[in-house]
GROMACS .gro file of C-alpha atoms in nm:
model
  452
    1MET     CA    1  -2.732  -4.080   1.458
    2GLY     CA    2  -2.545  -4.427   1.313
    3ASN     CA    3  -2.488  -4.247   0.926
    4ALA     CA    4  -2.346  -3.883   1.103
    5SER     CA    5  -2.129  -4.083   1.364
    6THR     CA    6  -1.981  -4.348   1.100
    7ALA     CA    7  -1.938  -3.969   0.933
    8ALA     CA    8  -1.721  -3.893   1.094
    9ASN     CA    9  -1.463  -4.078   1.032
   10LYS     CA   10  -1.484  -4.131   0.702
   11ARG     CA   11  -1.417  -3.957   0.392
   12GLN     CA   12  -1.682  -3.784   0.301
   13ILE     CA   13  -1.715  -3.488  -0.038
   14LYS     CA   14  -1.687  -3.200  -0.067
   15LEU     CA   15  -1.921  -2.921  -0.221
   16GLY     CA   16  -1.858  -2.590  -0.384
   17ALA     CA   17  -2.123  -2.388  -0.482
   18PHE     CA   18  -2.092  -2.181  -0.859
   19LEU     CA   19  -2.250  -1.920  -0.878
   20MET     CA   20  -2.297  -1.721  -1.232
   21GLU     CA   21  -2.545  -1.428  -1.299
   22THR     CA   22  -2.844  -1.543  -1.281
   23GLY     CA   23  -2.756  -1.902  -1.328
   24HIS     CA   24  -2.549  -2.145  -1.569
   25HIS     CA   25  -2.821  -2.203  -1.827
   26ILE     CA   26  -2.717  -2.010  -2.082
   27ALA     CA   27  -3.085  -1.914  -2.080
   28ALA     CA   28  -3.132  -1.882  -1.685
   29TRP     CA   29  -3.204  -1.557  -1.724
   30ARG     CA   30  -3.475  -1.553  -1.934
   31HIS     CA   31  -3.612  -1.889  -1.691
   32PRO     CA   32  -3.985  -1.662  -1.522
   33ASP     CA   33  -3.866  -1.704  -1.117
   34ALA     CA   34  -3.406  -1.660  -1.210
   35LEU     CA   35  -3.395  -1.239  -1.104
   36ALA     CA   36  -3.296  -1.108  -1.475
   37SER     CA   37  -3.069  -0.876  -1.286
   38GLY     CA   38  -2.819  -1.048  -1.029
   39GLY     CA   39  -2.519  -1.011  -1.211
   40LEU     CA   40  -2.465  -0.632  -1.037
   41ASP     CA   41  -2.679  -0.721  -0.735
   42PHE     CA   42  -2.562  -0.861  -0.398
   43SER     CA   43  -2.856  -0.872  -0.244
   44HIS     CA   44  -2.871  -1.132  -0.509
   45TYR     CA   45  -2.532  -1.298  -0.420
   46ALA     CA   46  -2.588  -1.243  -0.086
   47GLU     CA   47  -2.877  -1.450  -0.087
   48LEU     CA   48  -2.664  -1.766  -0.297
   49ALA     CA   49  -2.405  -1.761  -0.025
   50ALA     CA   50  -2.610  -1.819   0.315
   51ILE     CA   51  -2.800  -2.100   0.083
   52ALA     CA   52  -2.433  -2.263   0.055
   53GLU     CA   53  -2.380  -2.160   0.369
   54ARG     CA   54  -2.629  -2.322   0.564
   55ALA     CA   55  -2.619  -2.616   0.279
   56LYS     CA   56  -2.268  -2.644   0.555
   57PHE     CA   57  -2.088  -2.601   0.153
   58ASP     CA   58  -1.731  -2.583   0.198
   59ALA     CA   59  -1.737  -2.270  -0.081
   60VAL     CA   60  -1.881  -2.075  -0.319
   61PHE     CA   61  -1.675  -2.022  -0.684
   62PHE     CA   62  -1.697  -1.741  -0.833
   63ALA     CA   63  -1.563  -1.826  -1.207
   64ASP     CA   64  -1.427  -1.462  -1.406
   65ASN     CA   65  -1.255  -1.301  -1.685
   66VAL     CA   66  -1.167  -0.949  -1.841
   67GLY     CA   67  -1.327  -0.844  -2.081
   68ILE     CA   68  -1.646  -0.947  -2.254
   69ASN     CA   69  -1.568  -1.231  -2.462
   70GLU     CA   70  -1.841  -1.192  -2.789
   71SER     CA   71  -1.707  -1.029  -3.091
   72ASN     CA   72  -2.151  -1.009  -3.242
   73VAL     CA   73  -2.296  -0.755  -3.049
   74ASN     CA   74  -2.700  -0.910  -3.112
   75VAL     CA   75  -2.622  -1.207  -3.049
   76LEU     CA   76  -2.407  -1.051  -2.692
   77SER     CA   77  -2.680  -0.931  -2.637
   78ARG     CA   78  -2.940  -1.201  -2.578
   79THR     CA   79  -2.710  -1.277  -2.268
   80ALA     CA   80  -2.685  -1.186  -1.941
   81ARG     CA   81  -2.381  -1.272  -1.978
   82ALA     CA   82  -2.208  -0.829  -1.958
   83ASP     CA   83  -2.198  -0.725  -1.686
   84HIS     CA   84  -2.157  -0.844  -1.312
   85PHE     CA   85  -1.904  -0.780  -1.024
   86GLU     CA   86  -1.563  -0.814  -0.992
   87PRO     CA   87  -1.514  -1.144  -0.811
   88LEU     CA   88  -1.235  -1.035  -0.508
   89THR     CA   89  -1.494  -0.708  -0.434
   90LEU     CA   90  -1.779  -0.883  -0.456
   91LEU     CA   91  -1.667  -1.185  -0.230
   92SER     CA   92  -1.494  -0.927  -0.003
   93ALA     CA   93  -1.836  -0.807   0.081
   94LEU     CA   94  -1.995  -1.184   0.103
   95ALA     CA   95  -1.688  -1.200   0.382
   96VAL     CA   96  -1.895  -0.956   0.663
   97VAL     CA   97  -2.211  -1.148   0.590
   98THR     CA   98  -2.056  -1.531   0.647
   99LYS     CA   99  -1.905  -1.705   0.910
  100GLN     CA  100  -1.765  -2.025   0.835
  101ILE     CA  101  -1.824  -2.093   0.393
  102GLY     CA  102  -1.526  -2.017   0.164
  103LEU     CA  103  -1.486  -1.727  -0.094
  104ILE     CA  104  -1.320  -1.880  -0.389
  105ALA     CA  105  -1.280  -1.631  -0.718
  106THR     CA  106  -1.109  -1.626  -1.078
  107VAL     CA  107  -0.797  -1.446  -1.085
  108SER     CA  108  -0.598  -1.474  -1.477
  109THR     CA  109  -0.242  -1.479  -1.429
  110SER     CA  110  -0.182  -1.382  -1.829
  111PHE     CA  111  -0.355  -0.978  -1.716
  112ASN     CA  112  -0.191  -0.953  -1.352
  113GLU     CA  113   0.188  -0.901  -1.175
  114PRO     CA  114   0.193  -1.125  -0.865
  115PHE     CA  115   0.213  -0.875  -0.591
  116ASN     CA  116  -0.123  -0.767  -0.630
  117VAL     CA  117  -0.266  -1.096  -0.671
  118ALA     CA  118  -0.091  -1.158  -0.408
  119ARG     CA  119  -0.182  -0.877  -0.101
  120LYS     CA  120  -0.541  -0.878  -0.258
  121PHE     CA  121  -0.572  -1.285  -0.154
  122ALA     CA  122  -0.344  -1.235   0.118
  123SER     CA  123  -0.631  -0.933   0.242
  124LEU     CA  124  -0.905  -1.154   0.233
  125ASP     CA  125  -0.765  -1.416   0.368
  126HIS     CA  126  -0.810  -1.174   0.627
  127LEU     CA  127  -1.106  -0.938   0.607
  128SER     CA  128  -1.311  -1.377   0.661
  129GLY     CA  129  -1.129  -1.514   0.896
  130GLY     CA  130  -0.907  -1.736   0.722
  131ARG     CA  131  -1.170  -1.809   0.406
  132SER     CA  132  -1.010  -1.684   0.114
  133GLY     CA  133  -0.886  -1.942  -0.218
  134TRP     CA  134  -0.773  -1.772  -0.593
  135ASN     CA  135  -0.797  -2.051  -0.884
  136MET     CA  136  -0.542  -1.957  -1.084
  137VAL     CA  137  -0.578  -1.960  -1.440
  138THR     CA  138  -0.447  -1.860  -1.811
  139SER     CA  139  -0.724  -1.633  -2.013
  140SER     CA  140  -0.755  -1.774  -2.372
  141THR     CA  141  -0.920  -1.477  -2.590
  142GLU     CA  142  -0.785  -1.247  -2.797
  143LEU     CA  143  -1.072  -0.994  -2.691
  144GLU     CA  144  -0.912  -1.053  -2.323
  145ALA     CA  145  -0.592  -1.004  -2.420
  146GLN     CA  146  -0.678  -0.650  -2.666
  147ASN     CA  147  -0.812  -0.435  -2.295
  148PHE     CA  148  -0.363  -0.550  -2.232
  149ASN     CA  149  -0.234  -0.367  -2.462
  150LEU     CA  150  -0.155  -0.701  -2.716
  151GLU     CA  151  -0.280  -0.681  -3.081
  152LYS     CA  152  -0.276  -1.109  -2.997
  153HIS     CA  153  -0.281  -1.334  -2.758
  154THR     CA  154   0.022  -1.543  -2.666
  155ALA     CA  155   0.105  -1.868  -2.673
  156HIS     CA  156  -0.016  -2.119  -2.488
  157ALA     CA  157   0.315  -2.254  -2.365
  158THR     CA  158   0.384  -1.948  -2.225
  159ARG     CA  159   0.057  -1.924  -2.096
  160TYR     CA  160   0.134  -2.169  -1.880
  161GLU     CA  161   0.481  -2.092  -1.849
  162ARG     CA  162   0.459  -1.735  -1.734
  163ALA     CA  163   0.156  -1.960  -1.513
  164ARG     CA  164   0.446  -2.100  -1.248
  165GLU     CA  165   0.658  -1.893  -1.269
  166PHE     CA  166   0.343  -1.649  -1.102
  167HIS     CA  167   0.246  -1.901  -0.854
  168GLN     CA  168   0.607  -1.911  -0.715
  169VAL     CA  169   0.599  -1.602  -0.676
  170VAL     CA  170   0.245  -1.543  -0.510
  171THR     CA  171   0.327  -1.838  -0.280
  172GLY     CA  172   0.693  -1.698  -0.232
  173LEU     CA  173   0.497  -1.336  -0.104
  174TRP     CA  174   0.276  -1.502   0.095
  175ASP     CA  175   0.592  -1.636   0.236
  176SER     CA  176   0.702  -1.256   0.333
  177TRP     CA  177   0.660  -1.276   0.778
  178ASP     CA  178   0.717  -1.587   1.025
  179GLU     CA  179   0.337  -1.674   1.180
  180ASP     CA  180   0.484  -1.475   1.426
  181ALA     CA  181   0.608  -1.198   1.354
  182PHE     CA  182   0.410  -0.908   1.460
  183LEU     CA  183   0.484  -0.853   1.833
  184ARG     CA  184   0.335  -0.508   1.838
  185ASP     CA  185   0.421  -0.500   2.245
  186LYS     CA  186   0.416  -0.154   2.351
  187GLU     CA  187   0.604  -0.156   2.652
  188SER     CA  188   0.935  -0.238   2.421
  189GLY     CA  189   0.845   0.009   2.129
  190ARG     CA  190   0.911  -0.393   1.926
  191TYR     CA  191   0.633  -0.367   1.644
  192PHE     CA  192   0.781  -0.679   1.430
  193ALA     CA  193   1.106  -0.872   1.469
  194SER     CA  194   1.279  -0.785   1.215
  195ASP     CA  195   1.457  -1.152   1.264
  196LYS     CA  196   1.080  -1.275   1.098
  197LEU     CA  197   1.028  -1.075   0.772
  198HIS     CA  198   1.160  -1.261   0.471
  199VAL     CA  199   1.324  -1.074   0.085
  200LEU     CA  200   1.213  -1.323  -0.217
  201ASN     CA  201   1.406  -1.065  -0.427
  202HIS     CA  202   1.276  -1.320  -0.727
  203HIS     CA  203   1.434  -1.323  -1.067
  204GLY     CA  204   1.338  -1.518  -1.320
  205LYS     CA  205   1.226  -1.518  -1.689
  206HIS     CA  206   0.906  -1.330  -1.645
  207PHE     CA  207   0.951  -1.157  -1.296
  208GLN     CA  208   1.171  -0.983  -1.057
  209VAL     CA  209   0.951  -0.931  -0.760
  210ARG     CA  210   1.177  -0.803  -0.461
  211GLY     CA  211   0.911  -0.810  -0.274
  212PRO     CA  212   0.771  -0.841   0.046
  213LEU     CA  213   0.467  -0.893   0.069
  214ASN     CA  214   0.268  -0.569   0.305
  215VAL     CA  215  -0.037  -0.777   0.480
  216ALA     CA  216   0.138  -1.049   0.736
  217ARG     CA  217   0.101  -1.441   0.743
  218SER     CA  218  -0.241  -1.544   0.659
  219PRO     CA  219  -0.565  -1.739   0.887
  220GLN     CA  220  -0.505  -2.033   0.694
  221GLY     CA  221  -0.076  -1.996   0.649
  222SER     CA  222  -0.177  -1.951   0.219
  223PRO     CA  223  -0.513  -1.883   0.061
  224VAL     CA  224  -0.595  -2.290  -0.093
  225VAL     CA  225  -0.460  -2.257  -0.468
  226VAL     CA  226  -0.766  -2.351  -0.707
  227GLN     CA  227  -0.677  -2.456  -1.058
  228ALA     CA  228  -0.908  -2.474  -1.410
  229GLY     CA  229  -0.653  -2.660  -1.575
  230ALA     CA  230  -0.729  -2.991  -1.778
  231SER     CA  231  -0.506  -3.015  -2.107
  232GLU     CA  232  -0.155  -3.126  -2.067
  233ALA     CA  233  -0.021  -2.831  -1.949
  234GLY     CA  234  -0.263  -2.739  -1.754
  235ARG     CA  235  -0.270  -3.116  -1.571
  236GLN     CA  236   0.157  -3.038  -1.487
  237LEU     CA  237   0.058  -2.743  -1.387
  238ALA     CA  238  -0.236  -2.852  -1.111
  239ALA     CA  239   0.001  -3.178  -1.033
  240GLU     CA  240   0.297  -2.942  -0.910
  241THR     CA  241   0.133  -2.558  -0.727
  242ALA     CA  242  -0.293  -2.671  -0.728
  243GLU     CA  243  -0.472  -2.733  -0.394
  244VAL     CA  244  -0.786  -2.819  -0.602
  245ILE     CA  245  -0.910  -2.868  -0.943
  246PHE     CA  246  -1.195  -2.746  -1.071
  247VAL     CA  247  -1.208  -3.003  -1.470
  248ALA     CA  248  -1.496  -3.111  -1.715
  249HIS     CA  249  -1.629  -3.447  -1.806
  250GLN     CA  250  -1.833  -3.598  -2.005
  251THR     CA  251  -1.854  -3.928  -1.868
  252PHE     CA  252  -1.761  -4.130  -1.525
  253GLU     CA  253  -1.471  -4.281  -1.691
  254GLU     CA  254  -1.329  -4.027  -1.819
  255ALA     CA  255  -1.366  -3.853  -1.465
  256GLN     CA  256  -1.178  -4.134  -1.362
  257ALA     CA  257  -0.927  -4.135  -1.572
  258PHE     CA  258  -0.862  -3.778  -1.458
  259TYR     CA  259  -0.896  -3.863  -1.119
  260ARG     CA  260  -0.636  -4.100  -1.157
  261ASP     CA  261  -0.348  -3.910  -1.362
  262ILE     CA  262  -0.386  -3.654  -1.193
  263LYS     CA  263  -0.291  -3.809  -0.817
  264GLY     CA  264  -0.048  -4.022  -1.028
  265ARG     CA  265   0.145  -3.713  -1.157
  266MET     CA  266   0.209  -3.583  -0.767
  267THR     CA  267   0.440  -3.841  -0.673
  268ARG     CA  268   0.630  -3.707  -0.906
  269PHE     CA  269   0.644  -3.376  -0.709
  270GLY     CA  270   0.722  -3.528  -0.384
  271ARG     CA  271   0.335  -3.440  -0.281
  272ASP     CA  272   0.029  -3.569  -0.114
  273PRO     CA  273  -0.202  -3.722  -0.343
  274ASP     CA  274  -0.434  -3.581  -0.135
  275HIS     CA  275  -0.382  -3.263  -0.043
  276LEU     CA  276  -0.487  -3.249  -0.422
  277LYS     CA  277  -0.879  -3.218  -0.444
  278VAL     CA  278  -1.085  -3.269  -0.753
  279MET     CA  279  -1.346  -3.119  -0.835
  280PRO     CA  280  -1.553  -3.189  -1.148
  281GLY     CA  281  -1.838  -2.938  -1.225
  282ILE     CA  282  -2.197  -3.077  -1.167
  283PHE     CA  283  -2.521  -2.921  -1.369
  284PRO     CA  284  -2.828  -3.108  -1.155
  285VAL     CA  285  -3.201  -3.037  -1.220
  286VAL     CA  286  -3.385  -3.168  -0.987
  287GLY     CA  287  -3.720  -3.241  -1.019
  288ARG     CA  288  -3.964  -3.421  -0.733
  289THR     CA  289  -3.961  -3.756  -0.996
  290GLN     CA  290  -3.785  -3.751  -1.316
  291GLU     CA  291  -4.056  -3.646  -1.558
  292GLU     CA  292  -4.065  -3.307  -1.341
  293ALA     CA  293  -3.668  -3.255  -1.415
  294GLU     CA  294  -3.679  -3.331  -1.723
  295GLU     CA  295  -4.034  -3.056  -1.808
  296LYS     CA  296  -3.751  -2.826  -1.549
  297PHE     CA  297  -3.544  -2.879  -1.858
  298ASP     CA  298  -3.641  -2.839  -2.094
  299THR     CA  299  -3.816  -2.512  -1.985
  300LEU     CA  300  -3.507  -2.334  -2.009
  301GLN     CA  301  -3.389  -2.510  -2.334
  302ASN     CA  302  -3.686  -2.409  -2.543
  303LEU     CA  303  -3.548  -2.011  -2.431
  304VAL     CA  304  -3.212  -2.056  -2.579
  305HIS     CA  305  -3.251  -1.833  -2.859
  306PRO     CA  306  -3.054  -2.037  -3.207
  307GLU     CA  307  -2.795  -1.714  -3.227
  308VAL     CA  308  -2.751  -1.739  -2.866
  309GLY     CA  309  -2.680  -2.146  -2.934
  310LEU     CA  310  -2.407  -2.101  -3.213
  311ALA     CA  311  -2.227  -1.826  -3.058
  312LEU     CA  312  -2.219  -2.040  -2.760
  313LEU     CA  313  -2.026  -2.294  -2.863
  314SER     CA  314  -1.830  -2.136  -3.173
  315LYS     CA  315  -1.659  -1.942  -2.840
  316MET     CA  316  -1.646  -2.273  -2.671
  317SER     CA  317  -1.477  -2.407  -2.964
  318GLY     CA  318  -1.217  -2.140  -3.127
  319VAL     CA  319  -1.364  -2.220  -3.440
  320ASP     CA  320  -1.669  -2.014  -3.620
  321LEU     CA  321  -1.961  -2.238  -3.698
  322SER     CA  322  -2.173  -2.037  -3.818
  323ARG     CA  323  -2.086  -2.064  -4.167
  324PHE     CA  324  -2.161  -2.426  -4.134
  325PRO     CA  325  -2.452  -2.605  -4.201
  326VAL     CA  326  -2.668  -2.597  -3.813
  327ASP     CA  327  -2.838  -2.893  -3.836
  328GLY     CA  328  -2.506  -3.047  -4.030
  329LEU     CA  329  -2.277  -3.269  -3.821
  330VAL     CA  330  -1.970  -3.111  -3.601
  331PRO     CA  331  -1.699  -3.094  -3.841
  332GLU     CA  332  -1.336  -3.123  -3.773
  333LEU     CA  333  -1.225  -2.840  -3.615
  334PRO     CA  334  -0.883  -2.695  -3.623
  335GLU     CA  335  -0.640  -2.654  -3.340
  336THR     CA  336  -0.632  -2.312  -3.178
  337ASN     CA  337  -0.476  -2.082  -2.938
  338GLY     CA  338  -0.729  -2.075  -2.737
  339GLY     CA  339  -0.871  -2.317  -2.485
  340LYS     CA  340  -0.726  -2.729  -2.616
  341SER     CA  341  -0.908  -2.921  -2.326
  342ARG     CA  342  -1.223  -2.803  -2.370
  343GLN     CA  343  -1.210  -2.791  -2.803
  344GLN     CA  344  -1.158  -3.184  -2.703
  345LEU     CA  345  -1.436  -3.219  -2.513
  346LEU     CA  346  -1.656  -3.108  -2.744
  347LEU     CA  347  -1.562  -3.283  -3.006
  348ASP     CA  348  -1.556  -3.581  -2.842
  349LEU     CA  349  -1.889  -3.610  -2.704
  350ALA     CA  350  -1.982  -3.478  -3.052
  351ARG     CA  351  -1.817  -3.831  -3.207
  352ARG     CA  352  -1.901  -3.986  -2.986
  353ASP     CA  353  -2.308  -3.902  -2.966
  354ASN     CA  354  -2.294  -3.835  -3.410
  355LEU     CA  355  -2.378  -3.471  -3.320
  356THR     CA  356  -2.527  -3.263  -3.530
  357ILE     CA  357  -2.400  -2.870  -3.479
  358ARG     CA  358  -2.807  -2.755  -3.324
  359GLN     CA  359  -2.757  -3.071  -3.074
  360LEU     CA  360  -2.462  -2.967  -2.953
  361TYR     CA  361  -2.525  -2.621  -2.845
  362LEU     CA  362  -2.839  -2.754  -2.670
  363ARG     CA  363  -2.589  -3.032  -2.567
  364ILE     CA  364  -2.403  -2.737  -2.375
  365ALA     CA  365  -2.657  -2.508  -2.335
  366GLY     CA  366  -2.686  -2.573  -1.980
  367ALA     CA  367  -2.234  -2.721  -1.829
  368ARG     CA  368  -2.137  -2.601  -2.139
  369GLY     CA  369  -1.901  -2.957  -2.167
  370HIS     CA  370  -1.945  -3.101  -1.808
  371GLN     CA  371  -2.178  -3.285  -1.638
  372GLN     CA  372  -2.543  -3.271  -1.735
  373VAL     CA  373  -2.746  -3.481  -1.487
  374VAL     CA  374  -3.108  -3.482  -1.548
  375GLY     CA  375  -3.404  -3.641  -1.219
  376THR     CA  376  -3.467  -3.716  -0.877
  377PRO     CA  377  -3.247  -3.577  -0.522
  378LYS     CA  378  -3.150  -4.042  -0.495
  379SER     CA  379  -3.118  -4.051  -0.890
  380ILE     CA  380  -2.857  -3.717  -0.825
  381ALA     CA  381  -2.742  -3.881  -0.498
  382ASP     CA  382  -2.646  -4.219  -0.629
  383GLN     CA  383  -2.501  -4.080  -1.026
  384LEU     CA  384  -2.194  -3.869  -0.742
  385GLN     CA  385  -2.179  -4.154  -0.493
  386GLN     CA  386  -2.053  -4.309  -0.816
  387TRP     CA  387  -1.832  -4.099  -0.867
  388PHE     CA  388  -1.706  -4.015  -0.530
  389GLU     CA  389  -1.665  -4.376  -0.422
  390GLU     CA  390  -1.487  -4.507  -0.790
  391ASP     CA  391  -1.203  -4.286  -0.832
  392GLY     CA  392  -1.426  -3.986  -1.000
  393ALA     CA  393  -1.343  -3.715  -0.811
  394ASP     CA  394  -1.376  -3.572  -0.431
  395GLY     CA  395  -1.606  -3.438  -0.393
  396PHE     CA  396  -1.857  -3.165  -0.684
  397ASN     CA  397  -1.843  -2.778  -0.816
  398ILE     CA  398  -2.280  -2.738  -0.848
  399MET     CA  399  -2.375  -2.520  -1.131
  400SER     CA  400  -2.724  -2.482  -1.094
  401PRO     CA  401  -2.917  -2.376  -1.405
  402TRP     CA  402  -3.068  -2.125  -1.242
  403LEU     CA  403  -3.053  -1.892  -0.923
  404PRO     CA  404  -3.150  -1.897  -0.658
  405GLY     CA  405  -3.362  -2.148  -0.737
  406GLY     CA  406  -3.146  -2.433  -0.866
  407LEU     CA  407  -2.970  -2.418  -0.618
  408THR     CA  408  -3.242  -2.401  -0.365
  409ASP     CA  409  -3.337  -2.754  -0.537
  410PHE     CA  410  -3.012  -2.929  -0.536
  411VAL     CA  411  -2.983  -2.830  -0.096
  412GLU     CA  412  -3.327  -2.863  -0.017
  413SER     CA  413  -3.344  -3.220  -0.127
  414VAL     CA  414  -3.008  -3.346  -0.275
  415VAL     CA  415  -2.768  -3.210   0.026
  416PRO     CA  416  -3.043  -3.468   0.266
  417GLU     CA  417  -2.987  -3.775   0.062
  418LEU     CA  418  -2.633  -3.750   0.068
  419GLN     CA  419  -2.638  -3.659   0.491
  420ARG     CA  420  -2.876  -3.953   0.515
  421ARG     CA  421  -2.621  -4.198   0.353
  422GLY     CA  422  -2.309  -4.014   0.571
  423LEU     CA  423  -2.113  -3.918   0.269
  424PHE     CA  424  -2.135  -3.475   0.315
  425ARG     CA  425  -2.152  -3.306   0.670
  426SER     CA  426  -2.376  -3.173   0.924
  427GLU     CA  427  -2.210  -2.951   1.060
  428TYR     CA  428  -1.914  -2.792   0.990
  429THR     CA  429  -1.592  -2.901   1.096
  430SER     CA  430  -1.329  -2.613   1.098
  431ASN     CA  431  -1.315  -2.211   1.061
  432THR     CA  432  -1.130  -2.230   0.699
  433LEU     CA  433  -1.186  -2.362   0.346
  434ARG     CA  434  -0.804  -2.519   0.436
  435GLY     CA  435  -0.998  -2.707   0.770
  436ASN     CA  436  -1.343  -2.813   0.528
  437LEU     CA  437  -1.099  -2.946   0.276
  438GLY     CA  438  -0.930  -3.154   0.431
  439LEU     CA  439  -0.610  -2.994   0.296
  440PRO     CA  440  -0.300  -2.965   0.501
  441TYR     CA  441  -0.136  -2.589   0.723
  442PRO     CA  442   0.180  -2.515   0.474
  443ALA     CA  443   0.508  -2.517   0.643
  444ASN     CA  444   0.668  -2.153   0.633
  445ARG     CA  445   0.983  -2.173   0.354
  446TYR     CA  446   1.169  -1.968   0.576
  447GLU     CA  447   1.050  -2.155   0.860
  448GLN     CA  448   1.166  -2.491   0.652
  449ARG     CA  449   1.493  -2.332   0.606
  450HIS     CA  450   1.610  -2.228   1.016
  451VAL     CA  451   1.478  -2.617   1.087
  452ALA     CA  452   1.736  -2.785   0.892
   0.00000   0.00000   0.00000
């Protein structure tokens, strides 16, 4: 009881369940307890969302890409990454079978239009009673670009320039209606107050969007904006626009440096640093003992096909590494038009630990560059607590190794340990994603002008 009452008065860890088909480990689908067909099985996702909601997670989160990012079909055929639901469609269905957990989906600014994105997330917010979040990303692969009338992807800097304007348009459209615009007064015959509708009339370099949005203002003011970029351009965009940021770190020192950098940048935009929650990805393998945890991890590692490991590393680094000796040290990599921060993270990891190509692909087979923790509930909770209390994170995006077992392990053993320490809630404090994350309700920009 003492912990619970103390917890009510202090900052607490935020938790997201980052769900990926059969699990995050590249060989998860081969695990004896994994559902190999999970990518297109709604009951599978409904069960996972229920597990996370019972544990009082802030949100479930789905990444996405708009294409199959493997040019080698033989390699692709050895993974479970070829078929999965479009995430917004899936979250709309999950909204019906959940009550309080947040629903966050990735939608790229590179191959979408702002009006459609604004409308879909506003609709999901109404369907869920205020639980939607948009993970705003810029797509990075040529294979995705080639599904949208392009031979080559646009340059990295241009993608971020477009993303910034995309965000301006989406958030502008979300302010199309005042809070109390809809009267629906049968007696007077007035459905809405005409002075409470606002036309955006955006004219920019990348977009011309008139508006207004044909969806009433969101139950939580506007859906929560999430971001995942860690390059210089990504950090600037996050400090300016994001309310949650998902990020990958290998060491506590990297996490601290990033956390302080992002929070420090926010003041330049007149933002309160507490209005952006930094949530690194964590890949936890939990055992009752250290030996049991390592055995669980080895079970997965032994299922990694060499071609799959090499292809994963090549994709993440942006460079085809198949022409180099697999048991030789990782070579210097040329800069690419793909993701900058992840390539640098991989290089730093390889240099720090003097890894061969094979050792590096095995190192990232589960967490893909995120922090990998293999241990007991206590040792994992110790690390999360340190990162949280010493300016490395506001919370964590839990990347279960395989599903549903990896998530169940974390929920049944690590979550109670965090609760005992007063670091995580035992009950939801709000019915909205914003409320549970401790984010402010956003004012409508037109109402602000009106007040001024």
